[in-house]
Amino acid sequence: MLYNCGALKHAGNVDHGDTVTDFLPMERQRGITIQSAAITFNWPPKERLDLDDQQHVINLIDTPGHVDFRFEVERCMHILDGAICVIDGVEGVEAHTERVWSSAQEFKVPRIVFVNKLDRNGASFKKSVQDIGLKLNGVPLVCQIPWWNKEAIRGVVDVVGRSVVSWAGTKDTREELSKTTLEGTIMDETERARETLIEQLCERDDELLELWTTQGKDLPEAAIRAAIRRVISDGEGSLIPVFAGSSLKNIGVASLLDAVTHYLPSPLDRPELEVRVGPIHKPLSHALQPPQSSGKHQRHDIAVASVFKVVNDPRRGMLTFVRVYHGVLKKNTPMWNASLQQFERPLNMLQISAAQTIEIPHLSPGQIGAITGLKAARTGDTLLNFGSSKAPQTHLATIQVRPPEIPPAVAFIVLDAYNPTGAKALEMALDNLSREDPSLRWSKDEKTEQYTLSGMGKLHLEVARDRLENHYKAEAYWGAISVDYKECLTVPTAPHRTVFDKVVAGKAGKAACSVVIEPLEDHHRDTLSGSCLERDGNIVQVEFPREDLMSSIETTRQQLMNGVISALARGPRRNSPMQKCLVTVTYDATADSFGPTTGAHIVGAANMAVRSALKEAYQQGTVGILEPVMRVTIVCPEVTAGAVQHDLHSVRGGHVLEVKDMQESAAREGGPIDASDIYAPPDPYEFQTTLREAQKGRLRMLEITARVPFVEMLDYDTHLRGKTQGRHTLTMALDTFERVTGPREKSL
C-alpha cells in the first residue's frame, strides 16, 4: 500500500525482513506482526487523480494476526472506521480470523475481505469465498474476480465496473490497464458475478431495488458502489465485499485502496461515539452537555482523544498514538488524563508516514497522530484538552472512551536483576513495557527482590523478553515460562471492618471501611449496580449508606477500588492473584470518616480490610487454586487425527469437544448461510482429476476443538510437530479458569 501511494520507492517483503510497519527485529525475524503500527498516507496519488476526483487521507493501522496478541488487536478496534480482513488464499478462513472477526462484529466496524496469496500453489479463490460465507456468517459479495492464466494469477477484474483493475507486471496505471479488454470466458463470468452481486444487494437495499425496477439489471456503476457502501455501513457483517490479489506480486493492492475510498466510511459517516462518565454510558455530545441547572451551553472547545498505542522510540522516547473524536487537540497545551486523573504536558505532535515524520500543530476530529513527552499515558487512556491547566471539578473529569478490558494473564516468567543499579533500569524498562502493552503486568517481591512478568501466552512473554533485552538493554537472570495459577474463595467471608491509622508520606490520617468477599457466580452479574468495576476476573462494588454526607463520592469510590485491586493482586495461599471474587466495600460516612484525611489512607483502609478477610479465609481452609484452561483448535491430516485426539484426552487430561472435516462440515451443517446460495467463480484446476488435486497438496484435514489445561499446552506445538510431520496448525485462547483438585492441588 505504501509503495503504491508513493510513500516508498520499493515494496517491503515480509520474507526479506524489510517491511515498514513490522519494524521490530523480532517481527522481521519471525515474519509476523507483533505490535500495531499507525501510518498516514494519501490516496490516490496525484498521477492517478481524475479532474473531478480528490485525494483522501487514509490512516492505516497494521495489527497482529497471532492469537497471543489479540489484546493488541482489540485495543485498536474501537478507533477504526473500517477494516480490511486479509485471509490466506491457500488456508482460507483460519481459527484466529474468526475470533478477530467476532471482535469487529462486537464493535460494529464496517469491513471488507481481501483474499491474498493467490499466486501460491494450491490457492483457491472459490474455496476462500465459500469459507467466508460459512465461517464468518455473512453473504460474500464478490466485487472482484481473479483472471487466471492456467494456474497462475494474471490479473484482477472489477465486477462492478466490468474492467481489469490490476495486471501482473504493471503499475496498474489507466494507460497500461486500458490495453487489456475482457473477452470470452472471463467476460461471461464477470457478467454472471455482476448479476449475482446486484441481486444480493437488492435483497437488502431498497434504494437500489427501486432503481432496478425502473432501469433493469444494467445499473450504473456509481449506484452499485453507493449501495455496497450503505449495506456495510452498519457494521453487522451480513454482506461481506470480497476482493482478490497477491500482495507479494503487487496484484490487486491499488484496486483494494480504491475499494477503501469507495466502500468504507469516513469518520463523518460513523455513528456517534459512546463514552463512560463514572458508571454511566452515554453519547459523547450528551456527556459534554453541562448540567441543565447551570444554564450553560455545550462546550465546543473541549478536545477528546483516545490513546490506542504507546511505543518507545529510540530517538524520540515514548510516542503516544491517539485518535481524536471531538474538538481540536493542540500541541503544547496541558492534557487531562481522565483515566489517571492527572494533567500531562505534551512536547510535540507528529504525523507518521512510512519512514517520515511530519510535525503538526494540531489534530482535528477523525485524525490519528503521535504525541511526544507524555510521562504516564498508557494504552487505553482518555485524554481531554480544556484549554486550561485547572483540574475540572465537573463530570467531565471522568469521561472515558471505552476503557480497556484486559484479559487475565495465563503465563508468567520470573527475573532477577544482576545488581541494585541494574534493578532500577529493569524497573523502568518493565514500567515502559507495561505502558506499551497493558496486558503485560509486572510486580516485585519485596522479600526476595525478584520480579514477575505476566502475559497472555508463551509467545507473548518471549517477545516481551526479547524487547527488554534488545530494545531496553535490560540485564537480568531469566527463569522458565510457567503457568499463572490463580487463587479463589470457596465460601463467602464474614464482614471485616478495618481502621487504618498510620502516617503515610509524612501525613497523619485515619480512615475505615467494611469488606465482604464472596465467590463470583454468574447470577451476581444480573443483580450488580452500574457503579461496580470488573478487573482481572474480579468485581468490586462500593456502597455508601450515607451519600448525603459525602462531598466527593466518585473520588472516594475510586480510592477504595484502588485499595481492593492492589490487595487482590496477591492471594494468601501461594501469592498468586485472586480470581472470581466479588468484593463489596461499605463506606459509612458516619462511622468510617474521621475528619479530613488523605486519599492514601482511604486506599490503605480498603487494602488492609481485604487482606485481613483473605488471611482469615486461608486459616479456615476456604482458599482454592484455579488453573487456566484453554480452548484449543488443531487442524491436522486425517491420518494423524486419531493419535492427536488420544494424546489430548488420555495424556493431557483434556476434553475433545468437536472433530469436523474442513472440506465437508461447513456444507453439511446448513448453518445461517447455505453453501448452495454462495456464488464463487470457478478455479482454473477445478475440473481436473482427483490425482491432479492430490498433486496440488490438498490433504484431507480435520479440525479438532478441545479444552485442555494450559500447563499441558506450553510446549505442545513442538510435541505435535513429531506426530504430524509439521502439517498442522495450533491456535488456543483462554476459555476459563477451573478449580484444581486432588493430587494436582497438593503438588501445587
XYZ file of C-alpha atoms in Angstrom:
748
model
C 0.000 0.000 0.000
C 2.773 2.434 0.934
C 4.624 1.617 -2.292
C 1.514 2.219 -4.417
C 0.720 5.564 -2.784
C 4.290 6.802 -3.414
C 5.496 6.817 0.211
C 8.127 4.124 -0.561
C 10.435 3.681 -3.549
C 10.258 -0.129 -3.333
C 7.766 -2.518 -1.750
C 8.780 -4.218 1.508
C 8.727 -8.004 1.797
C 7.967 -9.969 4.970
C 10.306 -12.781 3.882
C 13.186 -10.335 3.282
C 12.538 -8.531 6.592
C 12.326 -5.015 5.107
C 8.702 -4.099 5.807
C 7.823 -0.681 7.265
C 5.021 -1.450 9.724
C 6.747 -4.612 11.017
C 9.751 -2.668 12.314
C 10.743 -4.652 15.430
C 13.719 -7.014 14.882
C 11.658 -9.927 16.220
C 8.797 -9.130 13.803
C 11.214 -9.268 10.875
C 12.926 -12.391 12.203
C 9.667 -14.334 12.706
C 7.776 -12.797 9.770
C 4.777 -11.850 11.937
C 3.194 -8.623 13.213
C 3.572 -8.184 16.982
C 2.800 -4.508 17.590
C 0.109 -2.497 15.877
C 1.647 0.306 13.809
C -0.009 3.524 12.573
C 0.817 5.058 9.184
C -0.834 8.029 7.413
C -0.841 8.450 3.620
C -2.875 9.995 0.777
C -4.797 8.053 -1.867
C -4.931 8.184 -4.818
C -1.524 9.703 -5.661
C -1.535 12.781 -7.913
C -0.661 10.832 -11.066
C -3.812 8.666 -10.636
C -6.199 11.565 -9.911
C -9.065 12.358 -12.284
C -10.001 16.000 -12.888
C -13.141 15.706 -10.742
C -11.537 13.430 -8.110
C -9.948 14.370 -4.789
C -7.278 12.855 -2.548
C -8.314 11.045 0.622
C -6.256 10.807 3.814
C -6.026 7.176 4.958
C -4.824 6.217 8.444
C -3.622 2.604 8.298
C -3.352 0.560 11.496
C -1.463 -2.711 10.849
C -2.484 -5.138 13.615
C -1.090 -8.569 14.641
C -2.597 -11.848 13.469
C -1.300 -14.197 16.215
C -3.747 -15.167 18.980
C -1.311 -14.206 21.792
C -1.608 -10.589 20.633
C -5.395 -10.480 20.436
C -5.449 -7.725 23.077
C -3.296 -5.611 20.734
C -5.943 -6.027 18.008
C -8.899 -5.292 20.280
C -7.300 -2.125 21.673
C -7.245 -0.738 18.109
C -10.708 -1.998 17.154
C -12.744 0.858 18.659
C -10.754 3.601 16.908
C -11.335 2.120 13.438
C -13.871 3.497 10.974
C -13.432 0.457 8.733
C -11.323 -2.702 8.474
C -9.744 -4.910 5.812
C -9.630 -8.555 6.871
C -6.755 -10.238 4.992
C -7.069 -14.008 4.555
C -4.724 -16.563 3.007
C -5.926 -17.846 -0.386
C -4.475 -21.296 0.409
C -5.621 -21.727 4.033
C -8.933 -19.843 3.795
C -10.560 -18.533 6.986
C -8.467 -19.707 9.953
C -9.477 -20.001 13.621
C -7.925 -16.701 14.707
C -9.593 -14.865 11.801
C -12.964 -15.935 13.207
C -12.055 -14.560 16.653
C -10.931 -11.178 15.326
C -13.994 -11.048 13.069
C -16.248 -11.537 16.097
C -14.414 -8.664 17.856
C -15.051 -6.405 14.850
C -18.688 -7.545 14.946
C -18.908 -6.532 18.614
C -17.591 -3.034 17.840
C -19.773 -2.794 14.683
C -16.801 -1.985 12.424
C -17.670 -1.989 8.675
C -15.295 -4.388 6.940
C -14.241 -5.904 3.645
C -12.171 -9.037 2.922
C -9.032 -9.288 0.778
C -8.114 -12.816 -0.366
C -4.297 -12.635 -0.525
C -1.553 -15.030 -1.744
C -3.450 -16.154 -4.849
C -0.050 -16.556 -6.548
C 0.798 -19.579 -4.350
C 0.384 -23.235 -5.325
C -2.918 -24.592 -4.052
C -4.557 -21.141 -3.780
C -8.327 -21.285 -4.309
C -10.419 -18.128 -4.587
C -13.592 -20.237 -4.762
C -12.825 -22.133 -1.553
C -11.885 -18.865 0.196
C -15.197 -17.219 -0.782
C -17.148 -20.265 0.443
C -15.141 -20.221 3.685
C -16.040 -16.549 4.188
C -19.745 -17.299 3.853
C -19.786 -20.416 6.010
C -17.375 -19.389 8.781
C -17.978 -15.631 9.033
C -21.786 -15.940 8.777
C -22.295 -13.363 6.065
C -23.154 -13.417 2.360
C -19.964 -12.864 0.319
C -20.315 -10.046 -2.242
C -17.779 -10.973 -4.922
C -16.660 -7.497 -6.066
C -13.547 -8.728 -7.901
C -12.598 -11.990 -9.580
C -9.071 -13.227 -10.380
C -8.099 -13.672 -14.027
C -6.140 -16.918 -14.266
C -3.535 -17.931 -16.835
C -3.657 -21.728 -16.465
C -2.952 -21.922 -12.690
C -1.155 -18.599 -12.180
C -2.961 -15.352 -11.380
C -2.638 -12.946 -14.285
C -4.748 -10.028 -13.040
C -7.904 -8.903 -11.234
C -11.247 -7.914 -12.798
C -13.614 -5.430 -11.131
C -17.139 -6.844 -11.269
C -18.905 -3.501 -10.701
C -17.007 -1.611 -13.422
C -16.613 -4.627 -15.788
C -12.934 -3.751 -16.240
C -9.430 -5.014 -15.477
C -8.161 -3.134 -12.393
C -4.841 -4.917 -11.862
C -2.430 -6.739 -14.166
C 0.729 -8.672 -13.304
C 3.966 -6.904 -14.216
C 2.431 -3.405 -14.491
C 1.972 -0.462 -12.108
C -1.813 -0.634 -12.698
C -1.964 2.783 -14.378
C -5.002 3.586 -16.559
C -2.885 3.591 -19.716
C -1.496 0.113 -19.004
C -4.830 -1.386 -17.909
C -6.751 0.042 -20.895
C -4.705 -2.226 -23.203
C -6.396 -5.310 -21.705
C -10.040 -5.927 -22.568
C -12.453 -8.575 -21.306
C -13.420 -11.309 -23.748
C -14.545 -14.903 -23.832
C -14.887 -16.894 -20.589
C -13.723 -14.135 -18.236
C -16.281 -11.716 -19.720
C -19.113 -14.227 -19.230
C -18.013 -14.893 -15.646
C -17.852 -11.140 -14.922
C -21.443 -10.681 -16.166
C -22.608 -13.649 -14.057
C -20.835 -12.201 -10.994
C -22.345 -8.730 -11.611
C -25.900 -10.087 -11.876
C -25.454 -12.063 -8.642
C -23.970 -9.003 -6.890
C -26.947 -6.815 -7.882
C -29.449 -9.483 -6.765
C -27.756 -9.797 -3.346
C -27.695 -6.011 -2.901
C -31.361 -5.567 -3.944
C -32.418 -8.023 -1.209
C -31.040 -5.627 1.433
C -31.044 -2.154 -0.138
C -34.412 -0.592 -1.065
C -32.835 2.320 -2.937
C -31.055 0.031 -5.418
C -34.138 -2.208 -5.694
C -36.213 0.807 -6.730
C -33.611 1.711 -9.368
C -33.541 -1.909 -10.587
C -37.337 -1.979 -11.086
C -37.191 1.127 -13.300
C -33.897 0.564 -15.184
C -33.449 -3.204 -15.230
C -30.288 -5.155 -14.428
C -27.842 -2.888 -16.321
C -27.404 -0.456 -13.426
C -24.809 2.361 -13.368
C -21.509 1.752 -11.600
C -21.946 4.663 -9.145
C -25.331 3.374 -7.923
C -23.933 -0.103 -7.181
C -20.921 1.340 -5.305
C -23.217 3.576 -3.232
C -25.412 0.567 -2.378
C -22.400 -1.504 -1.234
C -21.277 1.409 0.971
C -24.763 1.664 2.513
C -25.264 -2.044 3.255
C -21.925 -2.480 5.073
C -22.023 0.844 6.969
C -23.935 -0.637 9.945
C -21.022 -2.998 10.740
C -23.329 -6.028 11.111
C -21.349 -8.074 8.572
C -24.456 -9.568 6.906
C -22.940 -8.771 3.486
C -19.167 -9.104 3.033
C -17.473 -7.476 -0.009
C -14.640 -9.746 -1.223
C -11.560 -8.634 -3.187
C -8.718 -10.634 -4.745
C -4.984 -10.309 -5.294
C -1.422 -11.080 -4.302
C 0.459 -8.508 -2.232
C 3.802 -10.190 -2.995
C 3.279 -9.665 -6.761
C 1.524 -6.282 -6.147
C -1.614 -7.583 -7.869
C -4.883 -6.076 -6.642
C -3.344 -3.786 -3.997
C -4.016 -0.445 -5.760
C -7.590 -1.537 -6.539
C -8.017 -2.527 -2.855
C -7.097 1.038 -1.865
C -9.707 2.292 -4.343
C -12.192 -0.029 -2.618
C -11.324 1.562 0.761
C -12.304 5.014 -0.542
C -15.387 3.657 -2.366
C -16.895 1.447 0.318
C -15.509 2.071 3.824
C -16.933 5.042 5.778
C -15.123 8.249 6.711
C -15.222 9.471 10.355
C -18.197 11.690 9.410
C -20.249 8.652 8.346
C -19.868 6.733 11.615
C -22.399 6.696 14.492
C -21.712 8.968 17.457
C -19.155 7.705 19.967
C -20.446 6.339 23.280
C -18.338 7.195 26.351
C -18.396 6.260 30.020
C -18.945 9.022 32.566
C -18.419 7.488 36.011
C -20.607 4.343 35.955
C -22.947 5.555 33.146
C -22.572 5.099 29.363
C -23.883 7.933 27.172
C -23.272 9.550 23.735
C -20.316 11.957 23.684
C -22.467 15.001 22.819
C -24.638 14.311 25.918
C -21.553 13.847 28.097
C -20.222 17.259 27.020
C -23.517 18.970 27.889
C -23.266 20.934 31.173
C -25.927 20.192 33.832
C -29.260 21.858 32.998
C -29.185 23.790 36.275
C -26.004 25.636 35.214
C -27.722 27.277 32.221
C -24.503 26.976 30.167
C -24.266 25.731 26.569
C -22.257 22.740 25.351
C -18.549 23.482 25.220
C -17.098 23.034 21.724
C -13.544 23.898 22.789
C -13.084 20.577 24.630
C -10.968 18.038 22.731
C -11.483 14.314 23.419
C -8.928 11.716 22.284
C -8.210 8.052 22.996
C -4.720 6.554 23.389
C -4.631 3.328 21.383
C -0.882 2.685 21.315
C 2.261 3.665 23.233
C 5.636 2.905 21.607
C 9.161 3.539 22.890
C 11.064 5.118 20.009
C 14.902 5.061 20.326
C 15.224 8.678 19.128
C 12.086 10.408 20.403
C 11.317 8.478 23.597
C 7.738 7.376 24.299
C 5.380 8.029 21.364
C 1.695 8.119 22.343
C -0.634 7.393 19.391
C -4.091 8.963 19.709
C -7.351 9.148 17.761
C -9.275 12.431 18.138
C -13.066 12.194 18.451
C -14.125 15.755 19.299
C -12.591 19.225 19.147
C -9.046 20.106 18.123
C -6.173 18.605 20.110
C -3.381 21.214 20.154
C 0.261 20.668 20.989
C 1.948 22.460 23.900
C -1.320 22.671 25.870
C -1.956 20.659 29.074
C -3.944 17.433 28.598
C -6.098 15.925 31.330
C -5.692 12.142 31.593
C -9.181 11.056 32.714
C -8.015 7.502 33.428
C -5.190 8.556 35.791
C -6.875 11.783 36.979
C -3.833 13.974 36.327
C -2.509 16.555 33.864
C 0.217 15.816 31.320
C 2.078 18.266 29.094
C 2.967 17.182 25.552
C 6.152 18.328 23.850
C 5.368 17.724 20.200
C 2.776 16.355 17.811
C 3.663 14.184 14.794
C 2.074 12.502 11.816
C 3.921 9.352 10.728
C 4.119 8.392 7.059
C 6.324 5.338 6.406
C 9.878 6.334 7.417
C 8.981 10.065 7.542
C 7.617 12.012 10.490
C 5.930 15.373 9.965
C 5.485 17.862 12.823
C 1.934 19.216 13.001
C 0.374 21.956 15.196
C -2.875 20.122 15.998
C -5.064 17.083 15.343
C -8.648 17.501 14.108
C -11.619 15.137 14.686
C -11.093 11.761 12.998
C -7.322 12.230 12.709
C -4.642 9.938 14.107
C -1.230 11.161 15.265
C 1.596 10.638 17.740
C 2.383 12.819 20.777
C 5.783 13.013 22.474
C 6.571 13.993 26.064
C 3.670 12.332 27.926
C 5.128 10.755 31.062
C 2.322 8.486 32.277
C -0.229 7.873 29.475
C -0.884 4.190 28.816
C -2.621 2.280 26.045
C -6.370 2.710 26.611
C -6.258 6.068 28.455
C -8.525 9.008 27.547
C -7.040 12.497 27.053
C -9.043 15.735 27.326
C -7.960 19.251 26.388
C -9.876 22.048 28.174
C -7.663 24.937 27.131
C -6.584 25.479 30.766
C -4.422 23.719 33.359
C -7.063 23.732 36.127
C -8.386 20.295 37.066
C -12.082 20.068 36.067
C -14.458 19.881 39.010
C -17.377 18.508 36.986
C -18.347 15.138 35.464
C -16.037 15.971 32.523
C -13.063 14.821 34.617
C -14.267 11.196 34.440
C -15.106 10.860 30.705
C -13.537 7.685 29.308
C -13.549 6.341 25.738
C -14.002 2.562 26.019
C -11.647 1.828 28.940
C -9.655 -1.347 28.173
C -10.902 -4.752 29.296
C -7.617 -6.537 29.940
C -7.967 -10.329 29.988
C -6.347 -12.194 32.913
C -2.767 -13.403 32.420
C -2.181 -17.131 31.880
C 1.643 -17.364 31.975
C 4.487 -15.674 33.837
C 8.258 -15.552 33.975
C 10.453 -14.687 36.998
C 13.542 -12.500 36.564
C 16.335 -11.261 38.829
C 18.358 -8.085 38.308
C 22.161 -8.506 38.269
C 22.733 -5.725 40.845
C 20.943 -2.787 42.569
C 21.877 -0.402 39.732
C 20.501 -2.848 37.174
C 17.324 -3.211 39.258
C 16.428 0.470 38.731
C 16.979 0.206 34.968
C 14.959 -3.038 34.896
C 12.045 -1.452 36.784
C 11.999 1.497 34.377
C 12.062 -0.885 31.391
C 9.235 -3.020 32.849
C 7.220 0.133 33.531
C 7.616 1.356 29.945
C 6.825 -2.096 28.576
C 3.575 -2.303 30.560
C 2.652 1.206 29.330
C 3.112 -0.026 25.765
C 1.123 -3.208 26.390
C -1.179 -3.216 29.459
C -1.781 -6.981 29.033
C 1.790 -7.374 30.359
C 1.834 -6.936 34.150
C 4.813 -6.950 36.459
C 5.288 -6.998 40.222
C 8.196 -7.118 42.656
C 8.514 -9.417 45.663
C 9.995 -7.197 48.369
C 11.339 -10.202 50.326
C 13.210 -11.961 47.507
C 13.632 -8.826 45.302
C 12.552 -10.909 42.312
C 10.341 -9.574 39.530
C 7.390 -11.427 37.993
C 6.257 -10.592 34.458
C 2.833 -11.990 33.451
C 1.334 -12.199 29.961
C -1.129 -13.835 27.585
C 0.937 -16.839 26.494
C 4.348 -18.256 25.748
C 4.996 -16.261 22.547
C 3.770 -13.086 24.226
C 6.360 -13.451 27.008
C 9.128 -14.478 24.589
C 8.521 -11.272 22.624
C 8.454 -9.235 25.873
C 11.778 -10.749 26.930
C 13.306 -10.024 23.516
C 12.103 -6.408 23.745
C 13.513 -5.963 27.259
C 16.908 -7.378 26.281
C 17.377 -5.871 22.806
C 15.423 -2.609 22.910
C 15.655 -1.548 26.559
C 19.047 -3.259 27.110
C 17.796 -4.617 30.469
C 20.083 -7.214 32.053
C 18.616 -9.960 34.241
C 18.659 -13.661 35.119
C 15.590 -15.242 33.491
C 13.570 -18.180 34.791
C 11.421 -20.509 32.675
C 7.940 -19.541 31.444
C 5.372 -21.001 33.847
C 1.583 -21.212 34.149
C -0.036 -18.328 36.043
C -2.281 -20.053 38.587
C -4.907 -18.022 40.473
C -6.500 -18.292 43.913
C -10.217 -18.178 44.707
C -12.625 -18.320 47.621
C -14.833 -21.368 48.061
C -17.227 -19.760 50.600
C -18.062 -16.095 51.427
C -16.137 -14.336 54.208
C -17.706 -12.641 57.193
C -17.804 -8.787 57.149
C -14.386 -7.298 58.061
C -14.127 -3.733 59.327
C -10.633 -2.263 59.496
C -9.412 1.099 60.777
C -6.274 2.399 59.025
C -4.459 4.830 61.334
C -0.861 5.385 60.142
C 1.410 8.146 58.928
C 1.640 7.972 55.115
C 4.228 10.102 53.264
C 4.681 12.231 56.368
C 0.934 12.924 56.744
C -1.190 11.622 59.597
C -4.713 10.446 58.909
C -7.362 7.901 59.756
C -9.935 6.022 57.655
C -12.024 2.850 57.903
C -14.294 0.648 55.794
C -16.021 -2.753 55.857
C -15.461 -5.540 53.321
C -17.270 -8.756 52.368
C -15.689 -11.116 49.797
C -17.659 -13.925 48.167
C -17.126 -16.321 45.216
C -18.278 -14.658 41.986
C -21.203 -16.527 40.399
C -22.939 -15.903 37.077
C -26.155 -14.704 38.757
C -24.237 -11.889 40.513
C -23.734 -10.052 37.203
C -27.511 -9.697 36.745
C -28.026 -8.016 40.129
C -24.973 -5.716 40.277
C -25.383 -1.948 40.135
C -23.762 0.152 37.398
C -21.107 1.576 39.720
C -19.094 -1.652 40.004
C -15.671 -2.266 38.440
C -14.526 -5.514 36.797
C -10.757 -6.057 36.800
C -8.670 -9.218 36.321
C -11.657 -11.542 36.721
C -12.885 -9.897 39.961
C -15.746 -7.446 40.527
C -15.544 -4.644 43.081
C -18.603 -2.681 44.175
C -18.669 0.190 46.675
C -21.704 1.137 48.767
C -22.254 4.461 50.554
C -25.128 4.202 53.091
C -24.996 7.989 53.739
C -24.340 9.627 50.361
C -25.840 12.874 51.669
C -22.814 13.321 53.972
C -20.250 12.720 51.184
C -18.645 15.626 49.308
C -16.731 13.715 46.603
C -18.298 10.275 46.139
C -16.568 9.369 42.842
C -13.087 10.196 44.165
C -13.639 8.147 47.335
C -15.101 5.277 45.290
C -12.004 5.220 43.059
C -9.643 5.267 46.081
C -11.470 2.362 47.758
C -11.419 0.375 44.493
C -7.675 1.006 44.089
C -7.063 -0.381 47.591
C -9.113 -3.508 46.859
C -7.424 -4.153 43.488
C -3.924 -3.912 44.983
C -4.877 -6.337 47.791
C -6.329 -8.879 45.325
C -3.048 -8.937 43.346
C -1.560 -11.419 45.873
C -3.535 -14.242 47.432
C -2.809 -15.679 50.898
C -2.077 -19.256 49.801
C 0.701 -19.071 47.200
C 0.974 -15.322 46.427
C -0.975 -15.808 43.173
C -3.570 -13.231 42.081
C -7.142 -13.701 43.304
C -9.762 -14.591 40.692
C -13.577 -14.880 40.568
C -14.119 -12.757 43.680
C -16.996 -10.354 44.304
C -15.810 -7.706 46.781
C -18.373 -5.419 48.396
C -16.909 -2.399 50.211
C -19.108 -0.373 52.534
C -18.034 3.157 53.480
C -20.360 4.735 56.044
C -19.570 8.433 56.390
C -20.922 8.500 59.961
C -18.681 5.681 61.270
C -15.770 5.385 58.811
C -14.850 9.041 58.312
C -12.667 10.678 60.984
C -12.437 14.192 59.579
C -10.053 15.410 56.851
C -7.747 12.669 55.595
C -5.632 11.858 52.542
C -6.555 9.551 49.672
C -3.707 7.244 50.676
C -5.422 6.490 53.998
C -8.696 5.534 52.272
C -6.732 3.280 49.862
C -4.894 1.777 52.861
C -8.130 1.058 54.737
C -9.610 -0.899 51.793
C -6.332 -2.738 51.216
C -5.988 -3.766 54.863
C -9.625 -4.896 55.118
C -9.338 -7.172 52.048
C -6.010 -8.657 53.212
C -7.475 -9.337 56.657
C -10.525 -11.095 55.164
C -8.346 -13.229 52.840
C -5.979 -14.177 55.658
C -8.865 -15.435 57.789
C -10.295 -17.388 54.823
C -6.908 -19.096 54.324
C -6.748 -20.069 58.005
C -10.189 -21.649 57.645
C -9.075 -23.598 54.535
C -11.505 -21.889 52.147
C -8.972 -20.648 49.548
C -8.748 -22.819 46.411
C -6.413 -22.837 43.382
C -7.559 -22.124 39.821
C -5.719 -23.003 36.620
C -6.196 -21.564 33.112
C -7.982 -23.912 30.729
C -7.519 -23.190 27.026
C -9.869 -23.707 24.115
C -7.534 -25.365 21.621
C -8.109 -25.702 17.869
C -5.831 -28.106 15.974
C -6.039 -28.636 12.213
C -4.128 -31.761 11.149
C -4.183 -34.520 8.468
C -6.829 -37.218 8.922
C -4.196 -39.963 9.285
C -2.763 -38.358 12.450
C -6.030 -37.063 13.952
C -6.687 -40.250 15.975
C -3.291 -40.100 17.690
C -3.744 -36.382 18.442
C -7.206 -36.935 19.986
C -5.912 -39.806 22.136
C -2.988 -37.684 23.323
C -5.238 -34.731 24.227
C -7.744 -36.871 26.112
C -5.662 -39.584 27.795
C -2.258 -37.962 28.298
C -3.059 -34.241 28.622
C -6.267 -34.506 30.649
C -8.295 -32.543 28.098
C -11.812 -32.932 26.689
C -12.298 -33.153 22.920
C -15.388 -31.065 22.117
C -15.679 -31.454 18.363
C -13.991 -33.028 15.325
C -15.007 -31.872 11.862
C -13.878 -32.308 8.284
C -12.591 -28.970 6.967
C -13.916 -29.566 3.432
C -17.317 -31.127 4.167
C -18.511 -29.990 7.593
C -19.477 -26.446 6.644
C -21.736 -27.613 3.810
C -23.205 -30.388 5.990
C -24.033 -28.091 8.910
C -26.511 -25.983 6.903
C -25.994 -23.033 9.256
C -27.192 -19.458 8.764
C -25.638 -19.378 5.259
C -26.360 -22.256 2.879
C -23.357 -23.338 0.797
C -25.533 -23.659 -2.319
C -26.503 -19.956 -2.066
C -22.897 -18.742 -2.215
C -21.667 -17.549 -5.584
C -17.937 -18.071 -6.210
C -16.151 -18.035 -9.593
C -14.538 -21.338 -10.630
C -10.855 -22.057 -10.066
C -8.662 -22.967 -13.050
C -7.996 -26.541 -11.886
C -11.487 -27.247 -10.592
C -12.448 -29.796 -13.246
C -9.162 -31.703 -13.177
C -8.906 -35.317 -11.959
C -8.583 -36.283 -8.298
C -4.949 -37.237 -8.986
C -4.327 -33.654 -10.068
C -5.956 -32.399 -6.873
C -3.646 -34.584 -4.797
C -0.712 -33.038 -6.646
C -1.949 -29.600 -5.531
C -1.180 -30.721 -1.978
C -4.774 -30.904 -0.736
C -4.741 -33.439 2.127
C -7.973 -34.278 3.904
C -7.708 -32.121 7.016
C -9.671 -32.439 10.254
C -10.268 -29.681 12.804
C -10.153 -30.816 16.440
C -11.548 -28.499 19.109
C -10.737 -29.324 22.744
C -10.481 -27.841 26.235
C -7.077 -28.553 27.800
C -5.251 -27.257 30.924
C -2.706 -24.640 29.822
C 0.109 -26.340 31.756
C -0.159 -29.238 29.261
C -0.030 -26.918 26.244
C 3.103 -24.849 26.989
C 5.371 -26.848 24.644
C 2.663 -28.799 22.843
C 3.327 -27.295 19.419
C 6.815 -28.864 19.370
C 5.392 -32.212 20.563
C 2.673 -32.063 17.875
C 5.224 -31.500 15.124
C 6.547 -35.019 15.691
C 3.073 -36.536 15.309
C 2.021 -34.597 12.164
C 5.425 -34.046 10.468
C 4.754 -30.317 10.782
C 1.475 -30.455 8.814
C -0.697 -28.846 11.451
C -1.833 -25.513 12.825
C -2.435 -24.916 16.525
C -4.300 -21.945 17.992
C -5.546 -21.525 21.522
C -7.227 -18.879 23.612
C -8.219 -18.699 27.270
C -11.567 -20.432 27.808
C -11.956 -20.239 31.591
C -10.251 -20.829 34.953
C -11.130 -24.114 36.681
C -10.556 -25.358 40.201
C -7.575 -27.699 40.711
C -8.418 -30.627 42.996
C -6.955 -33.890 44.296
C -3.268 -34.828 43.940
C -2.588 -31.986 41.486
C -3.707 -29.401 44.050
C -1.358 -30.886 46.671
C 1.580 -30.831 44.227
C 0.971 -27.111 43.658
